[in-house]
CSV table of C-alpha atoms in Angstrom, one decimal:
chain,number,residue,atom,x,y,z
A,115,UNK,CA,0.1,0.0,0.0
A,116,UNK,CA,1.2,3.5,-0.8
A,117,UNK,CA,-0.3,6.8,0.1
A,118,UNK,CA,0.9,10.2,-0.9
A,119,UNK,CA,-0.3,13.7,0.1
A,120,UNK,CA,1.3,16.8,-1.6
A,121,UNK,CA,1.0,20.4,-1.8
A,122,UNK,CA,3.3,22.7,-3.6
A,123,UNK,CA,3.7,26.4,-4.7
A,124,UNK,CA,5.1,27.6,-7.9
A,125,UNK,CA,6.1,31.1,-8.7
A,126,UNK,CA,6.0,32.2,-12.5
A,127,UNK,CA,6.1,35.8,-12.0
A,128,UNK,CA,9.3,36.2,-14.4
A,129,UNK,CA,7.6,33.8,-16.9
A,130,UNK,CA,5.8,35.4,-19.8
A,131,UNK,CA,4.2,38.0,-17.8
A,132,UNK,CA,2.3,35.5,-15.3
A,133,UNK,CA,2.5,37.4,-12.1
A,134,UNK,CA,0.8,35.2,-9.8
A,135,UNK,CA,1.4,32.1,-7.8
A,136,UNK,CA,0.3,28.6,-8.5
A,137,UNK,CA,-0.8,26.1,-6.0
A,138,UNK,CA,-1.3,22.5,-6.7
A,139,UNK,CA,-2.2,19.9,-4.2
A,140,UNK,CA,-3.7,16.4,-4.3
A,141,UNK,CA,-3.4,12.9,-2.7
A,142,UNK,CA,-2.7,9.5,-4.2
A,143,UNK,CA,-3.3,6.0,-3.2
A,144,UNK,CA,-2.1,2.7,-4.6
A,145,UNK,CA,-2.8,-0.9,-3.7
A,146,UNK,CA,-0.8,-3.7,-5.3
A,147,UNK,CA,-1.3,-7.4,-5.0
A,148,UNK,CA,0.9,-9.9,-6.7
A,149,UNK,CA,1.8,-13.7,-6.7
A,150,UNK,CA,5.1,-14.8,-8.0
A,151,UNK,CA,7.6,-17.7,-8.0
A,152,UNK,CA,10.9,-18.7,-9.6
A,153,UNK,CA,12.5,-22.1,-10.2
A,154,UNK,CA,15.4,-24.1,-11.7
A,155,UNK,CA,15.3,-27.4,-13.5
A,156,UNK,CA,18.4,-29.4,-14.5
A,157,UNK,CA,17.9,-30.6,-18.2
A,158,UNK,CA,21.4,-32.4,-18.0
A,159,UNK,CA,24.5,-32.2,-16.0
A,160,UNK,CA,25.7,-29.0,-17.6
A,161,UNK,CA,22.3,-27.5,-18.7
A,162,UNK,CA,19.8,-25.5,-16.4
A,163,UNK,CA,16.4,-24.2,-17.2
A,164,UNK,CA,15.3,-21.1,-15.3
A,165,UNK,CA,11.7,-20.0,-15.2
A,166,UNK,CA,9.6,-17.5,-13.3
A,167,UNK,CA,6.2,-15.9,-13.4
A,168,UNK,CA,4.7,-12.9,-11.5
A,169,UNK,CA,1.0,-11.8,-11.7
A,170,UNK,CA,0.2,-8.4,-10.5
A,171,UNK,CA,-3.0,-6.4,-9.9
A,172,UNK,CA,-2.6,-2.7,-9.0
A,173,UNK,CA,-5.3,-0.2,-8.1
A,174,UNK,CA,-4.1,3.6,-8.3
A,175,UNK,CA,-6.2,6.6,-7.6
A,176,UNK,CA,-5.6,10.4,-7.8
A,177,UNK,CA,-7.9,12.3,-5.6
A,178,UNK,CA,-8.8,15.9,-5.1
A,179,UNK,CA,-6.3,17.2,-7.6
A,180,UNK,CA,-6.6,21.1,-7.6
A,181,UNK,CA,-4.4,23.3,-9.4
A,182,UNK,CA,-4.1,26.8,-10.7
A,183,UNK,CA,-3.6,30.4,-9.7
A,184,UNK,CA,-4.3,31.0,-5.8
A,185,UNK,CA,-7.4,33.2,-6.8
A,186,UNK,CA,-8.7,30.9,-9.8
A,187,UNK,CA,-8.1,27.1,-9.0
A,188,UNK,CA,-9.9,24.1,-10.6
A,189,UNK,CA,-12.6,22.4,-8.9
A,190,UNK,CA,-11.3,19.0,-7.3
A,191,UNK,CA,-10.6,16.3,-10.0
A,192,UNK,CA,-10.1,12.4,-9.6
A,193,UNK,CA,-8.7,9.9,-11.7
A,194,UNK,CA,-8.3,6.1,-11.5
A,195,UNK,CA,-6.1,3.5,-13.2
A,196,UNK,CA,-6.7,-0.2,-12.5
A,197,UNK,CA,-4.3,-2.7,-14.2
A,198,UNK,CA,-3.5,-6.6,-14.5
A,199,UNK,CA,0.0,-7.3,-15.6
A,200,UNK,CA,2.3,-10.4,-16.1
A,201,UNK,CA,5.9,-10.5,-15.8
A,202,UNK,CA,8.0,-13.6,-16.8
A,203,UNK,CA,11.4,-15.1,-17.3
A,204,UNK,CA,12.7,-18.0,-19.3
A,205,UNK,CA,16.6,-18.6,-19.4
A,206,UNK,CA,18.8,-21.3,-20.4
A,207,UNK,CA,22.2,-21.9,-18.7
A,208,UNK,CA,25.3,-23.9,-19.9
A,209,UNK,CA,28.4,-24.7,-18.0
A,210,UNK,CA,30.9,-26.1,-20.5
A,211,UNK,CA,33.6,-26.2,-17.6
A,212,UNK,CA,34.0,-25.2,-14.1
A,213,UNK,CA,34.1,-21.4,-13.7
A,214,UNK,CA,32.4,-20.8,-17.1
A,215,UNK,CA,28.6,-20.1,-17.7
A,216,UNK,CA,27.0,-19.2,-21.1
A,217,UNK,CA,23.4,-18.0,-20.8
A,218,UNK,CA,20.5,-16.8,-22.9
A,219,UNK,CA,17.2,-15.3,-21.5
A,220,UNK,CA,14.0,-13.8,-22.5
A,221,UNK,CA,12.1,-11.7,-19.8
A,222,UNK,CA,9.1,-9.6,-19.5
A,223,UNK,CA,9.0,-6.7,-17.1
A,224,UNK,CA,6.4,-4.1,-16.2
A,225,UNK,CA,6.7,-0.6,-14.7
A,226,UNK,CA,3.6,0.8,-13.2
A,227,UNK,CA,1.4,3.6,-14.6
A,228,UNK,CA,0.3,6.8,-12.9
A,229,UNK,CA,-0.5,10.4,-13.2
A,230,UNK,CA,1.2,13.7,-14.2
A,231,UNK,CA,0.5,16.2,-11.3
A,232,UNK,CA,2.3,19.4,-12.4
A,233,UNK,CA,0.5,22.7,-12.1
A,234,UNK,CA,-1.7,24.1,-14.9
A,235,UNK,CA,-5.0,25.9,-15.3
A,236,UNK,CA,-8.5,25.0,-15.7
A,237,UNK,CA,-8.2,24.9,-19.4
A,238,UNK,CA,-6.4,21.5,-19.7
A,239,UNK,CA,-6.2,20.3,-16.0
A,240,UNK,CA,-8.3,17.3,-16.7
A,241,UNK,CA,-6.2,16.3,-19.7
A,242,UNK,CA,-3.0,16.7,-17.9
A,243,UNK,CA,-3.9,14.2,-15.2
A,244,UNK,CA,-5.1,11.5,-17.7
A,245,UNK,CA,-3.2,8.4,-16.5
A,246,UNK,CA,-0.1,7.1,-18.5
A,247,UNK,CA,-0.1,3.3,-18.8
A,248,UNK,CA,2.3,0.8,-17.5
A,249,UNK,CA,5.6,0.4,-19.4
A,250,UNK,CA,6.2,-3.1,-20.6
A,251,UNK,CA,9.6,-4.4,-21.7
A,252,UNK,CA,10.3,-7.7,-23.3
A,253,UNK,CA,14.2,-8.2,-22.9
A,254,UNK,CA,16.5,-10.5,-24.8
A,255,UNK,CA,19.9,-11.2,-23.4
A,256,UNK,CA,23.0,-13.4,-24.3
A,257,UNK,CA,25.9,-13.2,-22.2
A,258,UNK,CA,28.9,-15.3,-20.5
A,259,UNK,CA,30.6,-15.3,-17.2
A,260,UNK,CA,34.0,-16.8,-17.1
A,261,UNK,CA,36.8,-17.2,-14.8
A,262,UNK,CA,39.9,-17.1,-17.2
A,263,UNK,CA,42.3,-17.9,-14.2
A,264,UNK,CA,41.9,-18.0,-10.6
A,265,UNK,CA,42.7,-14.3,-10.5
A,266,UNK,CA,41.0,-13.0,-13.6
A,267,UNK,CA,37.2,-13.0,-14.3
A,268,UNK,CA,35.5,-11.7,-17.5
A,269,UNK,CA,31.8,-11.1,-18.0
A,270,UNK,CA,29.9,-10.0,-21.1
A,271,UNK,CA,26.4,-9.6,-22.5
A,272,UNK,CA,24.6,-8.1,-25.4
A,273,UNK,CA,20.9,-7.1,-25.2
A,274,UNK,CA,17.9,-5.9,-27.1
A,275,UNK,CA,14.9,-4.4,-25.3
A,276,UNK,CA,11.5,-4.0,-27.0
A,277,UNK,CA,9.3,-1.6,-25.3
A,278,UNK,CA,5.6,-1.2,-25.4
A,279,UNK,CA,4.3,2.2,-24.0
A,280,UNK,CA,7.6,3.4,-22.7
A,281,UNK,CA,7.1,6.2,-20.4
A,282,UNK,CA,8.6,9.5,-21.5
A,283,UNK,CA,8.9,13.1,-20.2
A,284,UNK,CA,7.1,15.2,-22.9
A,285,UNK,CA,4.9,18.2,-23.1
A,286,UNK,CA,1.3,19.2,-23.8
A,287,UNK,CA,0.0,22.4,-25.3
A,288,UNK,CA,-2.3,24.4,-23.0
A,289,UNK,CA,-3.1,27.6,-24.8
A,290,UNK,CA,-1.4,30.5,-26.6
A,291,UNK,CA,-1.0,32.4,-23.3
A,292,UNK,CA,0.3,29.5,-21.4
A,293,UNK,CA,2.2,27.6,-24.0
A,294,UNK,CA,3.3,24.1,-23.1
A,295,UNK,CA,3.5,22.3,-19.7
A,296,UNK,CA,5.3,19.1,-19.1
A,297,UNK,CA,3.4,15.7,-19.2
A,298,UNK,CA,4.4,12.0,-18.9
A,299,UNK,CA,3.1,10.3,-21.9
A,300,UNK,CA,3.5,6.8,-23.5
A,301,UNK,CA,5.6,5.9,-26.6
A,302,UNK,CA,3.7,3.0,-28.2
A,303,UNK,CA,6.8,1.3,-29.5
A,304,UNK,CA,10.5,1.7,-29.0
A,305,UNK,CA,13.6,-0.1,-28.7
A,306,UNK,CA,17.3,0.0,-27.2
A,307,UNK,CA,20.0,-2.5,-28.0
A,308,UNK,CA,23.7,-2.6,-26.7
A,309,UNK,CA,26.6,-4.4,-25.1
A,310,UNK,CA,28.4,-4.6,-21.6
A,311,UNK,CA,31.7,-6.0,-20.7
A,312,UNK,CA,33.1,-6.3,-17.2
A,313,UNK,CA,36.5,-7.4,-15.9
A,314,UNK,CA,37.7,-8.3,-12.4
A,315,UNK,CA,41.3,-8.9,-11.6
A,316,UNK,CA,43.1,-10.0,-8.3
A,317,UNK,CA,46.7,-9.4,-8.9
A,318,UNK,CA,47.8,-9.5,-5.3
A,319,UNK,CA,46.3,-10.9,-2.1
A,320,UNK,CA,43.7,-8.4,-0.8
A,321,UNK,CA,43.8,-6.3,-4.1
A,322,UNK,CA,40.7,-6.4,-6.4
A,323,UNK,CA,40.6,-4.2,-9.6
A,324,UNK,CA,37.5,-4.1,-11.7
A,325,UNK,CA,36.6,-2.4,-14.9
A,326,UNK,CA,33.3,-2.3,-16.9
A,327,UNK,CA,32.2,-0.5,-20.3
A,328,UNK,CA,29.0,-0.4,-22.1
A,329,UNK,CA,27.3,1.0,-25.0
A,330,UNK,CA,23.7,1.2,-26.1
A,331,UNK,CA,21.5,2.9,-28.7
A,332,UNK,CA,17.7,3.2,-29.2
A,333,UNK,CA,15.1,4.6,-31.5
A,334,UNK,CA,11.4,5.3,-31.7
A,335,UNK,CA,9.5,2.6,-33.6
A,336,UNK,CA,6.1,4.0,-33.4
A,337,UNK,CA,5.6,7.5,-31.8
A,338,UNK,CA,3.8,10.8,-32.8
A,339,UNK,CA,4.1,13.5,-30.3
A,340,UNK,CA,4.1,17.1,-29.6
A,341,UNK,CA,6.7,19.0,-31.5
A,342,UNK,CA,7.9,21.6,-28.9
A,343,UNK,CA,10.1,23.4,-31.3
A,344,UNK,CA,7.6,23.6,-34.0
A,345,UNK,CA,4.9,24.6,-31.6
A,346,UNK,CA,7.1,27.5,-30.2
A,347,UNK,CA,7.8,28.5,-33.8
A,348,UNK,CA,3.8,28.7,-34.3
A,349,UNK,CA,3.8,31.2,-31.3
A,350,UNK,CA,1.9,28.6,-29.2
A,351,UNK,CA,-1.2,29.5,-31.1
A,352,UNK,CA,-1.8,25.7,-31.8
A,353,UNK,CA,0.0,22.4,-31.0
A,354,UNK,CA,2.1,20.9,-33.6
A,355,UNK,CA,2.5,17.1,-33.8
A,356,UNK,CA,5.3,15.3,-35.8
A,357,UNK,CA,5.7,11.5,-36.4
A,358,UNK,CA,9.0,10.6,-34.7
A,359,UNK,CA,9.0,6.9,-35.9
A,360,UNK,CA,12.6,5.9,-36.7
A,361,UNK,CA,14.2,8.8,-35.0
A,362,UNK,CA,17.1,8.2,-32.4
A,363,UNK,CA,16.2,7.9,-28.7
A,364,UNK,CA,18.1,10.7,-26.8
A,365,UNK,CA,16.8,10.4,-23.3
A,366,UNK,CA,19.8,8.3,-22.1
A,367,UNK,CA,23.6,8.5,-22.5
A,368,UNK,CA,25.0,6.0,-25.0
A,369,UNK,CA,28.5,5.3,-23.4
A,370,UNK,CA,29.2,4.1,-19.8
A,371,UNK,CA,32.6,3.3,-18.3
A,372,UNK,CA,34.0,2.9,-14.7
A,373,UNK,CA,36.1,0.9,-12.5
A,374,UNK,CA,37.0,0.3,-8.8
A,375,UNK,CA,39.9,-0.5,-6.7
A,376,UNK,CA,39.6,-2.4,-3.4
A,377,UNK,CA,42.5,-3.3,-1.0
A,378,UNK,CA,42.2,-5.1,2.3
A,379,UNK,CA,44.9,-5.8,4.7
A,380,UNK,CA,45.0,-6.8,8.3
A,381,UNK,CA,47.4,-4.7,10.7
A,382,UNK,CA,47.6,-6.1,14.1
A,383,UNK,CA,44.2,-6.8,15.3
A,384,UNK,CA,42.4,-4.6,12.9
A,385,UNK,CA,41.3,-5.2,9.2
A,386,UNK,CA,41.7,-2.1,7.0
A,387,UNK,CA,39.8,-1.7,3.7
A,388,UNK,CA,40.1,1.0,1.1
A,389,UNK,CA,37.8,1.5,-1.7
A,390,UNK,CA,38.1,3.9,-4.7
A,391,UNK,CA,35.7,4.0,-7.6
A,392,UNK,CA,35.0,6.1,-10.6
A,393,UNK,CA,32.6,6.4,-13.5
A,394,UNK,CA,32.3,8.3,-16.8
A,395,UNK,CA,28.8,9.7,-17.6
A,396,UNK,CA,28.4,10.4,-21.3
A,397,UNK,CA,26.9,13.4,-22.9
A,398,UNK,CA,23.1,13.4,-23.0
A,399,UNK,CA,22.3,14.8,-26.3
A,400,UNK,CA,19.1,16.6,-27.1
A,401,UNK,CA,17.9,18.4,-30.4
A,402,UNK,CA,17.7,21.7,-28.3
A,403,UNK,CA,21.2,22.3,-27.0
A,404,UNK,CA,19.7,23.9,-23.8
A,405,UNK,CA,18.4,20.5,-22.8
A,406,UNK,CA,21.7,18.7,-23.4
A,407,UNK,CA,23.8,17.6,-20.4
A,408,UNK,CA,27.8,17.6,-20.6
A,409,UNK,CA,29.8,14.5,-19.9
A,410,UNK,CA,31.5,14.3,-16.6
A,411,UNK,CA,33.6,12.0,-14.4
A,412,UNK,CA,32.7,11.2,-10.8
A,413,UNK,CA,35.0,9.4,-8.1
A,414,UNK,CA,34.2,8.0,-4.6
A,415,UNK,CA,36.4,6.8,-1.8
A,416,UNK,CA,36.0,5.0,1.5
A,417,UNK,CA,38.3,3.9,4.2
A,418,UNK,CA,37.0,1.2,6.7
A,419,UNK,CA,38.4,-0.5,9.8
A,420,UNK,CA,37.1,-3.4,11.7
A,421,UNK,CA,38.4,-5.7,14.5
A,422,UNK,CA,39.2,-9.1,13.2
A,423,UNK,CA,36.6,-11.7,13.9
A,424,UNK,CA,34.0,-9.0,14.9
A,425,UNK,CA,30.7,-7.8,13.3
A,426,UNK,CA,31.1,-4.1,13.1
A,427,UNK,CA,33.2,-1.6,11.3
A,428,UNK,CA,33.4,2.1,11.1
A,429,UNK,CA,34.3,4.1,7.9
A,430,UNK,CA,35.1,7.4,6.5
A,431,UNK,CA,33.8,8.3,2.9
A,432,UNK,CA,33.6,11.0,0.3
A,433,UNK,CA,31.2,11.0,-2.5
A,434,UNK,CA,32.1,13.2,-5.6
A,435,UNK,CA,35.6,13.3,-4.2
A,436,UNK,CA,36.9,16.0,-6.5
A,437,UNK,CA,33.9,18.1,-6.0
A,438,UNK,CA,32.7,18.0,-9.7
A,439,UNK,CA,29.8,20.2,-10.9
A,440,UNK,CA,27.4,18.6,-13.2
A,441,UNK,CA,23.8,18.4,-14.2
A,442,UNK,CA,21.8,15.2,-14.0
A,443,UNK,CA,19.0,16.5,-16.2
A,444,UNK,CA,18.2,19.6,-18.1
A,445,UNK,CA,14.7,20.2,-19.5
A,446,UNK,CA,11.7,22.6,-19.1
A,447,UNK,CA,8.7,22.6,-17.1
A,448,UNK,CA,7.2,25.2,-19.2
A,449,UNK,CA,7.9,26.2,-22.7
A,450,UNK,CA,11.3,28.4,-22.7
A,451,UNK,CA,11.3,28.2,-18.9
A,452,UNK,CA,14.6,25.9,-18.7
A,453,UNK,CA,15.4,23.9,-15.5
A,454,UNK,CA,18.3,21.9,-14.5
A,455,UNK,CA,18.8,19.2,-11.8
A,456,UNK,CA,22.3,19.4,-10.4
A,457,UNK,CA,24.2,16.7,-8.9
A,458,UNK,CA,25.4,16.5,-5.4
A,459,UNK,CA,28.5,18.3,-4.4
A,460,UNK,CA,31.4,16.7,-2.6
A,461,UNK,CA,30.0,14.9,0.6
A,462,UNK,CA,32.0,13.6,3.4
A,463,UNK,CA,30.7,11.4,6.1
A,464,UNK,CA,31.3,8.9,8.7
A,465,UNK,CA,29.5,5.7,9.1
A,466,UNK,CA,29.2,2.7,11.5
A,467,UNK,CA,27.9,-0.7,10.5
A,468,UNK,CA,26.9,-3.8,12.5
A,469,UNK,CA,26.0,-7.1,11.0
A,470,UNK,CA,23.9,-9.4,13.1
A,471,UNK,CA,25.0,-12.5,11.3
């Protein structure tokens, strides 16, 4: 069960002459029931079949949604979304030798639907909160896990993701006076494909070095949506829709790379463990340069100490060790009203951990 009560204010006094404050409030409830299971069956000494099934029923409601200027707000609006979805997995594993695994899998996953609860005015409030449907993914993957030596492990995979109703942050046209407002929509069909490679190496006792790299691309297979740039060019007098089928998906970075170093050593009665990890985040390209994020590197560090044979440890950590300034996301809540979500600055901390078993 989930329950959410929210109320927020928005100031658009510097946007297109809108000199008032918006207030939006609502409550949302969700109840989900599911039954699931997973099993393994040995077809032969080296072959294993993995299978799983999950059936889920969800009831989600939006109640008393009110939005608009403080002195001109909508009447309370309600919406309901009830769904029944099935998730499943089927995989075949082959172990040709000790320390080696080759597998192929097909799985279906579901991401819950919901409601867009931004602020708008009475003109399109009912359209804004129309529910977006659950996102369905049919994933195909072929990969391997291989211990090349006692100290060297290599894992790799290629994958293809076939989406139905992929959830996507888009916009909807309100009026010439207001322009566009953000809205979560469904892309009828889209696809993503790519590959991943991971290497783990233990050159010395207590020292582990790992590296990973990945690449993926995607495209719309069937999607006709609001063309924000063309709508702006039309002066917001009317919405302009474009068929994006066949165009490249640009809502995720294509390249990923990173690594980690971990070293543990006992000195006297204490076990010291040092961790250092880093990651490269690729440029997120958008047709509008103002909504594209730059590439960046992030690094984290952690030093922990624990008495030998005990269940507790204390550690010092640093997230974003080099205090990199970066944006996680750039977009717009309203037409020409650019926003950015910045990443966390350098964060230092002390933590204590106790393991009960």
